[in-house]
Short mmCIF file of C-alpha atoms in Angstrom, two decimals:
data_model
loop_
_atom_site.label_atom_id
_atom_site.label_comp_id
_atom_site.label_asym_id
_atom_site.label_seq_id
_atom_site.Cartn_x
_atom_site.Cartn_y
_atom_site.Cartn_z
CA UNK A 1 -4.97 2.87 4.39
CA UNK A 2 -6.65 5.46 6.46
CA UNK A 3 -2.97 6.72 6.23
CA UNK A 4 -4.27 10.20 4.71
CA UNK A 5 -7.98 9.44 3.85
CA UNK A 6 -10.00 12.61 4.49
CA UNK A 7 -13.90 10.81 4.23
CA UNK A 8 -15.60 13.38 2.69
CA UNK A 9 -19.77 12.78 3.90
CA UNK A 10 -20.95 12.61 -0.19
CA UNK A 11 -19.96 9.10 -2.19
CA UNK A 12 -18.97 11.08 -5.47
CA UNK A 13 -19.86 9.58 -8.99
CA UNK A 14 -19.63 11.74 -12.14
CA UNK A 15 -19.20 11.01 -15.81
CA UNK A 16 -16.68 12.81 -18.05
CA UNK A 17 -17.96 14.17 -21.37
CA UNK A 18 -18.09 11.69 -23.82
CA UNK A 19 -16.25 11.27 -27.10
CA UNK A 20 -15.09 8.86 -29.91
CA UNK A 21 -11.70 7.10 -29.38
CA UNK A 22 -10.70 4.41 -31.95
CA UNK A 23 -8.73 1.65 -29.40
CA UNK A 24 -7.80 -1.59 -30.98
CA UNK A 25 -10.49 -3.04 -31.51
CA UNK A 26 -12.04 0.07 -33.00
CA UNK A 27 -14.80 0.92 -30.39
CA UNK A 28 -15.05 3.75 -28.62
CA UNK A 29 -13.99 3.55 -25.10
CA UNK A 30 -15.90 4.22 -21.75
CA UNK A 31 -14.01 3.15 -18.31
CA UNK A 32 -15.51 2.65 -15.22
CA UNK A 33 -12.56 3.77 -12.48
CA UNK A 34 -13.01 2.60 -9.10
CA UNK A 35 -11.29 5.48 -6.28
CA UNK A 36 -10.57 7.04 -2.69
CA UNK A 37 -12.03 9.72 -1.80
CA UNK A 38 -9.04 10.97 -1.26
CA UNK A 39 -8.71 15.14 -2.14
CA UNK A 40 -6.13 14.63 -4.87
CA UNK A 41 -8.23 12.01 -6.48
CA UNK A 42 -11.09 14.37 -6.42
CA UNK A 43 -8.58 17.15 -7.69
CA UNK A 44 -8.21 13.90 -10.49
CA UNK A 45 -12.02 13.92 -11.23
CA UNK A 46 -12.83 17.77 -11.91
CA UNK A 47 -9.85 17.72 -14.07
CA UNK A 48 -10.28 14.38 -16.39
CA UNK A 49 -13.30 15.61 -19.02
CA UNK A 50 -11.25 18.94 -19.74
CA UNK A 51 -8.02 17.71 -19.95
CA UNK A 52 -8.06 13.58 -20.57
CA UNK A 53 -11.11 13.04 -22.46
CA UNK A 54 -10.64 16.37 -24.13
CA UNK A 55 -7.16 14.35 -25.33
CA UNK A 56 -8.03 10.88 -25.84
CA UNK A 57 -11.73 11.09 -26.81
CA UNK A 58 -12.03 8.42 -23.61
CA UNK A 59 -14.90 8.69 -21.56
CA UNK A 60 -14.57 8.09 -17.77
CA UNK A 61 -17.08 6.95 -15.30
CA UNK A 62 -16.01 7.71 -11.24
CA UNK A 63 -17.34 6.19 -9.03
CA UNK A 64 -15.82 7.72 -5.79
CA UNK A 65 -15.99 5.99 -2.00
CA UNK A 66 -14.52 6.08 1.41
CA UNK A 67 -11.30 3.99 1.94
CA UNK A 68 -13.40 1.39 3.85
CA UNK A 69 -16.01 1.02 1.07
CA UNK A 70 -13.78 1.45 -1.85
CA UNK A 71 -12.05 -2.08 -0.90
CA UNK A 72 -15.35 -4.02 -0.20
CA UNK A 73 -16.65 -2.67 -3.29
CA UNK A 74 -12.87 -3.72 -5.44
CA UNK A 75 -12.51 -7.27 -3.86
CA UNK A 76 -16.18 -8.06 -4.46
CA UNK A 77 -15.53 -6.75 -8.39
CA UNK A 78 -12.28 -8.25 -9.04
CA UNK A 79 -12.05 -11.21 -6.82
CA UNK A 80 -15.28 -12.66 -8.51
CA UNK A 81 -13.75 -11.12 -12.14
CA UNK A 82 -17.37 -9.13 -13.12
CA UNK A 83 -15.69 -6.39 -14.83
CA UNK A 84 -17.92 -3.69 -13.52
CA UNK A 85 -14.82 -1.43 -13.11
CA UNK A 86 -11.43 -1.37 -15.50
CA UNK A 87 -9.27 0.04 -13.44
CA UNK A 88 -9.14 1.00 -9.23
CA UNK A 89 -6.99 2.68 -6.73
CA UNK A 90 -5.50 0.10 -4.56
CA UNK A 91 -2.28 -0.10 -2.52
CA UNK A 92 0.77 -1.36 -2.23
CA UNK A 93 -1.05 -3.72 0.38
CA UNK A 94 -3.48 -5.01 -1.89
CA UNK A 95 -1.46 -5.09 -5.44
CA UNK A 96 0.82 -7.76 -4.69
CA UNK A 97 -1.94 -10.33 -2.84
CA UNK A 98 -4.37 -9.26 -5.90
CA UNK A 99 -1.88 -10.08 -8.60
CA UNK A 100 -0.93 -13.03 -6.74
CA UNK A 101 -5.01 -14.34 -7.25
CA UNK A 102 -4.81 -13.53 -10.61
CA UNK A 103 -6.72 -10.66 -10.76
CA UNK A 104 -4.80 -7.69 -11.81
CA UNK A 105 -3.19 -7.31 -15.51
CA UNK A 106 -0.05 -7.11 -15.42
CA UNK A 107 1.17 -3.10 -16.77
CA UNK A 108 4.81 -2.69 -15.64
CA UNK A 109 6.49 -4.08 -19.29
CA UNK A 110 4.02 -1.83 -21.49
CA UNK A 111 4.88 1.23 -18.85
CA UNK A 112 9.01 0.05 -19.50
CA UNK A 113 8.31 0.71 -23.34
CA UNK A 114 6.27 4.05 -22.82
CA UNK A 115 9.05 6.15 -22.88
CA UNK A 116 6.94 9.18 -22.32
CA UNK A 117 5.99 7.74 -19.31
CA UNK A 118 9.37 7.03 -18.35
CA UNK A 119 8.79 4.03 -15.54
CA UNK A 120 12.59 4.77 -14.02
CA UNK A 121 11.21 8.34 -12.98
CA UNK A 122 9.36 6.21 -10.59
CA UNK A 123 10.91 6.16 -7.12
CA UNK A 124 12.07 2.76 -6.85
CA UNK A 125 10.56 1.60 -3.51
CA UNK A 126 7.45 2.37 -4.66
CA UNK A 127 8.24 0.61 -7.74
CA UNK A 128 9.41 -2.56 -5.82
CA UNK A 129 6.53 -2.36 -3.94
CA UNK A 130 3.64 -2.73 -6.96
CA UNK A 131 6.20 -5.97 -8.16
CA UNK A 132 4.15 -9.27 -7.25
CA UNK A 133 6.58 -12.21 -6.72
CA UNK A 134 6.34 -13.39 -10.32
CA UNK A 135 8.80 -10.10 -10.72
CA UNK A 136 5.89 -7.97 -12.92
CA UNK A 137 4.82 -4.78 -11.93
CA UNK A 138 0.81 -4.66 -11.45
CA UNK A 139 0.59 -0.93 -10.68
CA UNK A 140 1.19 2.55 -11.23
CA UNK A 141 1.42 5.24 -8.70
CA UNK A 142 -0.41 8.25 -8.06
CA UNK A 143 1.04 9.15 -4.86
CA UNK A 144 3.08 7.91 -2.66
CA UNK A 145 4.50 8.50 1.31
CA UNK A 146 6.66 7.62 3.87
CA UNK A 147 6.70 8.95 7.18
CA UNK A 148 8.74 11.62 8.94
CA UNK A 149 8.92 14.06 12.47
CA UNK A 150 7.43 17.35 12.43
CA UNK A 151 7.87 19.60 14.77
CA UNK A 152 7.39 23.45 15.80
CA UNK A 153 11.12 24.86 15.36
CA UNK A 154 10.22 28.08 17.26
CA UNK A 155 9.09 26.28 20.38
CA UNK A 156 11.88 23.65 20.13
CA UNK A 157 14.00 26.98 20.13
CA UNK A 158 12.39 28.75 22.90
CA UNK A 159 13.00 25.78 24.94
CA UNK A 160 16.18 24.98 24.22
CA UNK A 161 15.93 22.22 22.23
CA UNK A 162 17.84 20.57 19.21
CA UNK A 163 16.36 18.79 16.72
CA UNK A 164 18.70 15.61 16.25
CA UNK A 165 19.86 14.88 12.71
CA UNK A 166 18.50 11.21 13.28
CA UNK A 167 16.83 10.92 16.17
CA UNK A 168 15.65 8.40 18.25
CA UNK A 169 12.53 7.14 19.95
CA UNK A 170 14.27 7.93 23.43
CA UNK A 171 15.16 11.50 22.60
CA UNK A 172 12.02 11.83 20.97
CA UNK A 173 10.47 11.12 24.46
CA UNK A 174 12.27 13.05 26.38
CA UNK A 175 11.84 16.45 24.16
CA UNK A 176 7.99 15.09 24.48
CA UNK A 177 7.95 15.25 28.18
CA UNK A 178 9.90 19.08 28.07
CA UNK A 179 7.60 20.38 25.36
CA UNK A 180 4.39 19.21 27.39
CA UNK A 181 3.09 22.49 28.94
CA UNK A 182 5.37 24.44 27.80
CA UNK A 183 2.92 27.01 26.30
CA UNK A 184 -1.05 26.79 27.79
CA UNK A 185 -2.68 23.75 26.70
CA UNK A 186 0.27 22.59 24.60
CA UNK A 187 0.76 18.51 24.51
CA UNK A 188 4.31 17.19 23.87
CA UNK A 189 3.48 14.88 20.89
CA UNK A 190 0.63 13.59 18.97
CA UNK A 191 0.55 10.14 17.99
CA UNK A 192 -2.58 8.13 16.26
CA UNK A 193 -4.34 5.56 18.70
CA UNK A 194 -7.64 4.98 17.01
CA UNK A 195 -8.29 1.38 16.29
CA UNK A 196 -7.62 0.29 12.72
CA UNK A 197 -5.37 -1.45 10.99
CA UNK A 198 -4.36 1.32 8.59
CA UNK A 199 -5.01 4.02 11.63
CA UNK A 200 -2.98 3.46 15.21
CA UNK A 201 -1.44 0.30 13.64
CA UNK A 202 0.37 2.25 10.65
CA UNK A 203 2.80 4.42 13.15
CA UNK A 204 2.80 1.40 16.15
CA UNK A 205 4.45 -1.31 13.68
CA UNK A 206 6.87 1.18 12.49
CA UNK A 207 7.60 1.38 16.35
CA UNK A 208 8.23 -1.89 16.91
CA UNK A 209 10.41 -2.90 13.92
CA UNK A 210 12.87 -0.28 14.56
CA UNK A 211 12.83 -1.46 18.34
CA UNK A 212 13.97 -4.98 17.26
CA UNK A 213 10.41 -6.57 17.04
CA UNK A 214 8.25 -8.36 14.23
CA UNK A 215 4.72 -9.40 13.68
CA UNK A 216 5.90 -13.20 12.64
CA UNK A 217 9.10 -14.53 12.66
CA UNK A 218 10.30 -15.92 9.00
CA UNK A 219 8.74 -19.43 9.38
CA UNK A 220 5.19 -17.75 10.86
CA UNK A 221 5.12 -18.13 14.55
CA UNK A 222 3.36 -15.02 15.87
CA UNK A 223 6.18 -12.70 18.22
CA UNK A 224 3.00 -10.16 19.46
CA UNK A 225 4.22 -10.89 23.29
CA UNK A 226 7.86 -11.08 22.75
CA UNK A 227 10.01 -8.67 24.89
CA UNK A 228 10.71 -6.46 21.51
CA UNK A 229 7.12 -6.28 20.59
CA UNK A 230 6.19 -5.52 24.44
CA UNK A 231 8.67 -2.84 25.07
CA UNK A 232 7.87 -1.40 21.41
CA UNK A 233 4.28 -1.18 22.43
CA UNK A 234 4.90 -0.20 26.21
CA UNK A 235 6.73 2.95 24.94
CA UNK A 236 3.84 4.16 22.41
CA UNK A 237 1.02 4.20 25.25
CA UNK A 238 3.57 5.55 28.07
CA UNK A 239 4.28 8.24 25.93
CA UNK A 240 1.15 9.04 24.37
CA UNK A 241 -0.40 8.86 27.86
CA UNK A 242 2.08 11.08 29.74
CA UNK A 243 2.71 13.87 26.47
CA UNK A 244 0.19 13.04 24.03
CA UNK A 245 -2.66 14.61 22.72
CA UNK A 246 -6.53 14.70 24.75
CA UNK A 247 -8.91 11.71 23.86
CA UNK A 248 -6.19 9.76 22.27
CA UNK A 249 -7.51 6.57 22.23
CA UNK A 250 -9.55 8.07 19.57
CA UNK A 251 -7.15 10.35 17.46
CA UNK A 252 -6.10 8.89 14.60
CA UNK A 253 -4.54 11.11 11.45
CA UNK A 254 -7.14 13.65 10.86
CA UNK A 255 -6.84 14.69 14.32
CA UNK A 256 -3.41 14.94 15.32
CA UNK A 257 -3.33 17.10 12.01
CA UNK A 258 -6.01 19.34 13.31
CA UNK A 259 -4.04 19.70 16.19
CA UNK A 260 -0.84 20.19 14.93
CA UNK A 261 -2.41 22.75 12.67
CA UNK A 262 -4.16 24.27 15.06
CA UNK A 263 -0.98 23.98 17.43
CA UNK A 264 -2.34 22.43 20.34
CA UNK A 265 0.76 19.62 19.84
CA UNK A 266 4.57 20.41 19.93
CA UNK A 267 5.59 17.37 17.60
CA UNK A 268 3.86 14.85 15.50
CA UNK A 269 4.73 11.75 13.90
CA UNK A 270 2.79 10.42 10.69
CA UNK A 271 2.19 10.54 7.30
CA UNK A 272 4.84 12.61 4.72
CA UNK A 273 1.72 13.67 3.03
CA UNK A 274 0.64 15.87 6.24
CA UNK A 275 3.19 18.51 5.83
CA UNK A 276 1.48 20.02 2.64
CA UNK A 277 -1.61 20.62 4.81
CA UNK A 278 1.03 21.73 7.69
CA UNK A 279 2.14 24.50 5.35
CA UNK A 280 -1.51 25.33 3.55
CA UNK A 281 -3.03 28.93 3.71
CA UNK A 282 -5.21 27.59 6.67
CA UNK A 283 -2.97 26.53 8.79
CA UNK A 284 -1.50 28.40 12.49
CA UNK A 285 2.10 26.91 12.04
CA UNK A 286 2.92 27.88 8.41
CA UNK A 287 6.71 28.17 8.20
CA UNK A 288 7.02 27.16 11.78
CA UNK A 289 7.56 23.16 11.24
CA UNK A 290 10.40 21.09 10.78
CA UNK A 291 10.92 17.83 9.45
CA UNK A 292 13.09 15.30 10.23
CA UNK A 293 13.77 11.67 10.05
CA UNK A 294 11.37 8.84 11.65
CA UNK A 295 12.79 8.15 14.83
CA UNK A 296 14.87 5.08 15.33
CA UNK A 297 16.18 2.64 17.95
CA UNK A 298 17.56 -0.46 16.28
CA UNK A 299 17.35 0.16 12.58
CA UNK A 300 19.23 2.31 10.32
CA UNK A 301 15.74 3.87 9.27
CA UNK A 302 12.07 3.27 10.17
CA UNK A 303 9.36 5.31 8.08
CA UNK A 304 6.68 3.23 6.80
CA UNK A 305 5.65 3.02 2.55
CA UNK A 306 2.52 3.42 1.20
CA UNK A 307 1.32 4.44 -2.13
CA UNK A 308 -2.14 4.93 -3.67
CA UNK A 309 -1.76 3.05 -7.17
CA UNK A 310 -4.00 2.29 -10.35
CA UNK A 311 -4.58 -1.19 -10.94
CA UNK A 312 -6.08 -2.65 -14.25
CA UNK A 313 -8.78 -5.82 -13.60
CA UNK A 314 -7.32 -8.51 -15.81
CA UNK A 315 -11.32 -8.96 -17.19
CA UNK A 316 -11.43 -5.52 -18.16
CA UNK A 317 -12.09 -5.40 -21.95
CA UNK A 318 -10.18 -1.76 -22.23
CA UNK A 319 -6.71 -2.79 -21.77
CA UNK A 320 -5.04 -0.07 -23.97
CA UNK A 321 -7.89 2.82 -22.67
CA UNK A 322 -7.12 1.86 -19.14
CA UNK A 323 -3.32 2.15 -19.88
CA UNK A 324 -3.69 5.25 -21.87
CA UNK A 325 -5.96 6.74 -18.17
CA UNK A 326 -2.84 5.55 -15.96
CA UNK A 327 -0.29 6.90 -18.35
CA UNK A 328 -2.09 10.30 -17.82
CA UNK A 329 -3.23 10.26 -14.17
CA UNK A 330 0.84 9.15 -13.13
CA UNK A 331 2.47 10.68 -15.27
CA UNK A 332 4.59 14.04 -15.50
CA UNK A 333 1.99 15.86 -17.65
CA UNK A 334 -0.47 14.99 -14.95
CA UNK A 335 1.94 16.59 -11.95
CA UNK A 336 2.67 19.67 -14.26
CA UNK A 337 -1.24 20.29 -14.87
CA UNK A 338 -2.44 20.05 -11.33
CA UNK A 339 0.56 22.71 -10.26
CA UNK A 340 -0.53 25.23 -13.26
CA UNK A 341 -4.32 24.84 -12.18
CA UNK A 342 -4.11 24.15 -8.52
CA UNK A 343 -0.89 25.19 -7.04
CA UNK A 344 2.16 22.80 -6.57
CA UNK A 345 1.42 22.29 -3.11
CA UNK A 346 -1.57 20.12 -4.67
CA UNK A 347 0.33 17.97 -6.53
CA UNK A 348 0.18 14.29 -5.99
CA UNK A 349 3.64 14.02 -5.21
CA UNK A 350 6.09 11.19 -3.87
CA UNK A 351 6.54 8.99 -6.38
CA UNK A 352 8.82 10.40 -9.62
CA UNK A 353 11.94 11.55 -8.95
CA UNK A 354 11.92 14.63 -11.16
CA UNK A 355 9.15 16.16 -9.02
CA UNK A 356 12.10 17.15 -6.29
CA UNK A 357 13.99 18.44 -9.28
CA UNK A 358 11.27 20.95 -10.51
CA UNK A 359 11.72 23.76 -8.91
CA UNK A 360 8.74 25.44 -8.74
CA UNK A 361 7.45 22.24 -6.76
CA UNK A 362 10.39 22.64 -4.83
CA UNK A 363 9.90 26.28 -4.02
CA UNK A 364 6.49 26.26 -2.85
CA UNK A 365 7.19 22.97 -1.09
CA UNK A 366 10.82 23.51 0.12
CA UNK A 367 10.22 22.96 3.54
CA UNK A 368 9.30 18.93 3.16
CA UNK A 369 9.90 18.22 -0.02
CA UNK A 370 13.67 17.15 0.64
CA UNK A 371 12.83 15.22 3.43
CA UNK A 372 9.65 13.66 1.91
CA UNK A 373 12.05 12.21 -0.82
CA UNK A 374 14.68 11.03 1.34
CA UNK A 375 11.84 9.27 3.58
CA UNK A 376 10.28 7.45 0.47
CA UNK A 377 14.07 6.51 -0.94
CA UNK A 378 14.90 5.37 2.78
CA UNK A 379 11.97 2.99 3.08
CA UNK A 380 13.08 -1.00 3.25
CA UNK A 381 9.93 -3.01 3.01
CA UNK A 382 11.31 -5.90 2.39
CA UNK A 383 13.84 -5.81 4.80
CA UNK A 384 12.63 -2.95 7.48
CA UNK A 385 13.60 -4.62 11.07
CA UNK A 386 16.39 -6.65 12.09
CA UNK A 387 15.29 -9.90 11.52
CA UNK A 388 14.15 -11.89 8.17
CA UNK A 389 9.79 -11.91 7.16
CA UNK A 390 7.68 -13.89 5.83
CA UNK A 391 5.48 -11.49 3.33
CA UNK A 392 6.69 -7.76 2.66
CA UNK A 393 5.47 -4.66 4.55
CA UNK A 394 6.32 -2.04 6.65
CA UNK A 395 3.80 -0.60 8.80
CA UNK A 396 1.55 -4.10 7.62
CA UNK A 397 2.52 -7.94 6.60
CA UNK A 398 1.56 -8.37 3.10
CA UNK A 399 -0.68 -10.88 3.57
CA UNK A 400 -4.81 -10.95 3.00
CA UNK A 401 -5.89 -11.63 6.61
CA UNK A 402 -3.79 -8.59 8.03
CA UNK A 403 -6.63 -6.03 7.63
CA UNK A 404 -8.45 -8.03 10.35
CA UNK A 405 -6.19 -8.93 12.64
CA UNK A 406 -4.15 -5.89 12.58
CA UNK A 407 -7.93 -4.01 13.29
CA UNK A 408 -7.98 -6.47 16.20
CA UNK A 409 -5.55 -5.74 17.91
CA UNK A 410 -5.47 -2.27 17.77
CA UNK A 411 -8.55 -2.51 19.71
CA UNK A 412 -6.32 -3.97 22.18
CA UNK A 413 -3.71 -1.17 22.66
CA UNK A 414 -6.01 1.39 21.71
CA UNK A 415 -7.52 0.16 24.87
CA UNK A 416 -4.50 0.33 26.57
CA UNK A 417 -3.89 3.99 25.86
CA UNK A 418 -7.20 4.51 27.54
CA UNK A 419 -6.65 2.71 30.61
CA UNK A 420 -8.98 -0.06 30.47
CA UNK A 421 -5.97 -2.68 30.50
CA UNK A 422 -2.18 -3.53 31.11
CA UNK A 423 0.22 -3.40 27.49
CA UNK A 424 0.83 -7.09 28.74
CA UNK A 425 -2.80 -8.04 29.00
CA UNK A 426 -3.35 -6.63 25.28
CA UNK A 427 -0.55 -8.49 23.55
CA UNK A 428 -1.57 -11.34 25.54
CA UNK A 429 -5.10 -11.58 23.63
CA UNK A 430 -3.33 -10.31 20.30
CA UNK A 431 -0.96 -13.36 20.39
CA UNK A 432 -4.35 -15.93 20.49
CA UNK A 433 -5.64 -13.57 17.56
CA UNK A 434 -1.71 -14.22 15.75
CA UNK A 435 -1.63 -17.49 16.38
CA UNK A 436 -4.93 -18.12 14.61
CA UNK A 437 -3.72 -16.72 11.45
CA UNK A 438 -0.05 -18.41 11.54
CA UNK A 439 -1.95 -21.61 11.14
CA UNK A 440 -3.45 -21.15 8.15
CA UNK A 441 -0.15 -19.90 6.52
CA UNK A 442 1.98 -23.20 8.02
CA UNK A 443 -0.58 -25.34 6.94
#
């Protein structure tokens, strides 16, 4: 969800080398897979003719888009049922709402009986999270995150700071406001405010639930200018105004993770998934971040969910082939390959348990992968503020229109962190845009 998408300028599609695999019905097997351009999917592609098809004798066709592209291209294919493409990567967004049209086969009881897949190594919020209300699992993972703190330890200690255990949004701020030229050019915090629903409104919603707010209330009227949701909101843009990073209004993950990397920011809240880059080869504050909780104010804990998953179209005629691709791309053999071949630090990790048991992963990794885990297990999205919902979701509400008007609105704030108007006047216009689709679920 633009949560980690790194949109790489060249739409990718590559065939693996062909060969003869006897499914059930005794053809040989092709399958079209539908993905993010994401760098451990393309890690996914150089490796599947060696390894998969070298295996299986199944041939696979990528076809390889940005995030934005990717899901015109799925809904178009499996909304209308064409079949162009057997299996995709979609979200724990789209799987449930998907499922729910009657578009996805369902995989979760023939992944129960693989027991060389071994489903309960799955982490299970993310497995909770590919369940569909009829109580079937529709996807697998291939990665998964929650979200977490990092900051520079050796400037928190050569200004006297502590890291809190759990801390919360308050302290956050106020270590912000310390940390803000306290070395030449050095902002306080970085925090995404680039419009898009999946950009600035991933870390904002995670804001407001833990401050007491909510997009809806249970039985759908819109709470977008209620005091929760206005001081939730109020605190993001004060703070990334007084201690966050230059042109924020524009920074969304890639470019607090430049500038964390670069270490132009003193803290940065986001994505688990950015502390592998945090640590690369390439980076200025190797061995210099820590990790800790998402900050809190009202709820126990606040990090968002997301996963990258492989879904199955239901009119796909290569049910086993596409099960026998997922079984491979999720599964332990998969993780154990890319770490021999790529380094452990490229392993798609966050969603099987055993990972954080491994501990080769765990030594080249040590410094997040504890607190990646505990993020992940931590996650309620059912339940993750203090009042009921009406559709599952963290840092989104599971339901179809949410892409648009959660892209609306962050136009809003996002042009509140830039000045142009009040946090009042924003949620104002957001609440119209709210009400609109609160409607057309009470109706």
């Amino acid at each position: 969800m633009g949560l980690t998408s790194v949109a790489l300028s060249l739409t990718l599609s590559t065939a693996a080398c062909s060969g003869g695999f006897g499914g059930a019905n005794g053809a040989s097997d092709t399958l079209n897979v539908l993905m993010v351009n994401n760098p451990q999917m393309v890690d996914l592609q150089r490796l599947t003719a060696e390894h998969f098809t070298k295996e299986t004798g199944i041939k696979v066709n990528y076809t390889v888009l940005p995030e934005d592209d990717l899901r015109d291209k799925m809904s178009q294919d499996f909304s209308s049922q064409a079949g162009q493409y057997d299996v995709a990567s979609l979200s724990n967004y789209e799987t449930p709402i998907y499922a729910r049209n009657g578009w996805l086969a369902p995989i979760g009881e023939q992944a129960a009986k693989d027991t060389e897949f071994d489903q309960k190594d799955i982490l299970p919020p993310l497995r909770k999270s590919l369940t569909a209300a009829d109580g079937k699992i529709y996807a697998e993972p291939f990665y998964g995150e929650s979200s977490f703190l990092m900051y520079r330890k050796d400037l928190f200690k050569a200004a006297g700071l502590t890291m809190p255990e759990r801390p919360t949004w308050q302290q956050v701020a106020k270590m912000a406001a310390k940390l803000d030229g306290f070395r030449t050019g050095m902002k306080g915090i970085c925090l995404r405010g680039q419009p898009g629903w999946g950009q600035m409104i991933a870390p904002l919603s995670t804001v407001v639930n833990t401050f007491g707010g909510t997009w809806f209330t249970k039985d759908w009227k819109p709470q977008l200018n209620s005091p929760e949701f206005t001081k939730a909101t109020q605190f993001y843009v004060d703070l990334v105004r007084r201690h966050g990073e230059a042109g924020a209004p524009q920074a969304g993950y890639t470019e607090c993770l430049n500038g964390m990397q670069q270490g132009k920011v003193a803290m940065w809240y986001d994505a688990t998934a950015g502390a592998g880059s945090l640590e690369g080869s390439d980076s200025k504050v190797a061995g210099k971040v820590g990790y800790a909780p998402a900050p809190v104010e009202k709820t126990p804990s606040s990090g968002w969910l997301y996963t990258w998953a492989w879904g199955v179209q239901k009119a796909s005629p290569h049910q086993e082939a596409a099960w026998k691709f997922i079984k491979w791309a999720s599964g332990k053999e998969y993780e154990q390959l890319v770490g021999s071949k790529l380094g452990w630090s490229s392993v798609p990790g966050g969603k099987r348990a055993s990972l954080y048991e491994n501990p080769k992963y765990v030594e080249e990794s040590g410094a997040f992968a504890k607190a990646t885990e505990q993020a992940i297990s931590s996650a309620r999205p059912g339940n993750p503020g203090v009042q009921p919902r009406p559709a599952p979701g963290i840092q989104f509400v599971g339901i179809p229109e949410f892409a648009d008007l959660g892209t609306k609105v962050s136009h809003e704030v996002s042009d509140a962190i830039a000045g142009a108007q009040s946090v009042p006047e924003a949620l104002e216009k957001s609440q119209r845009l709210a009400q609109e689709v609160a409607d057309a679920h009470r109706h």
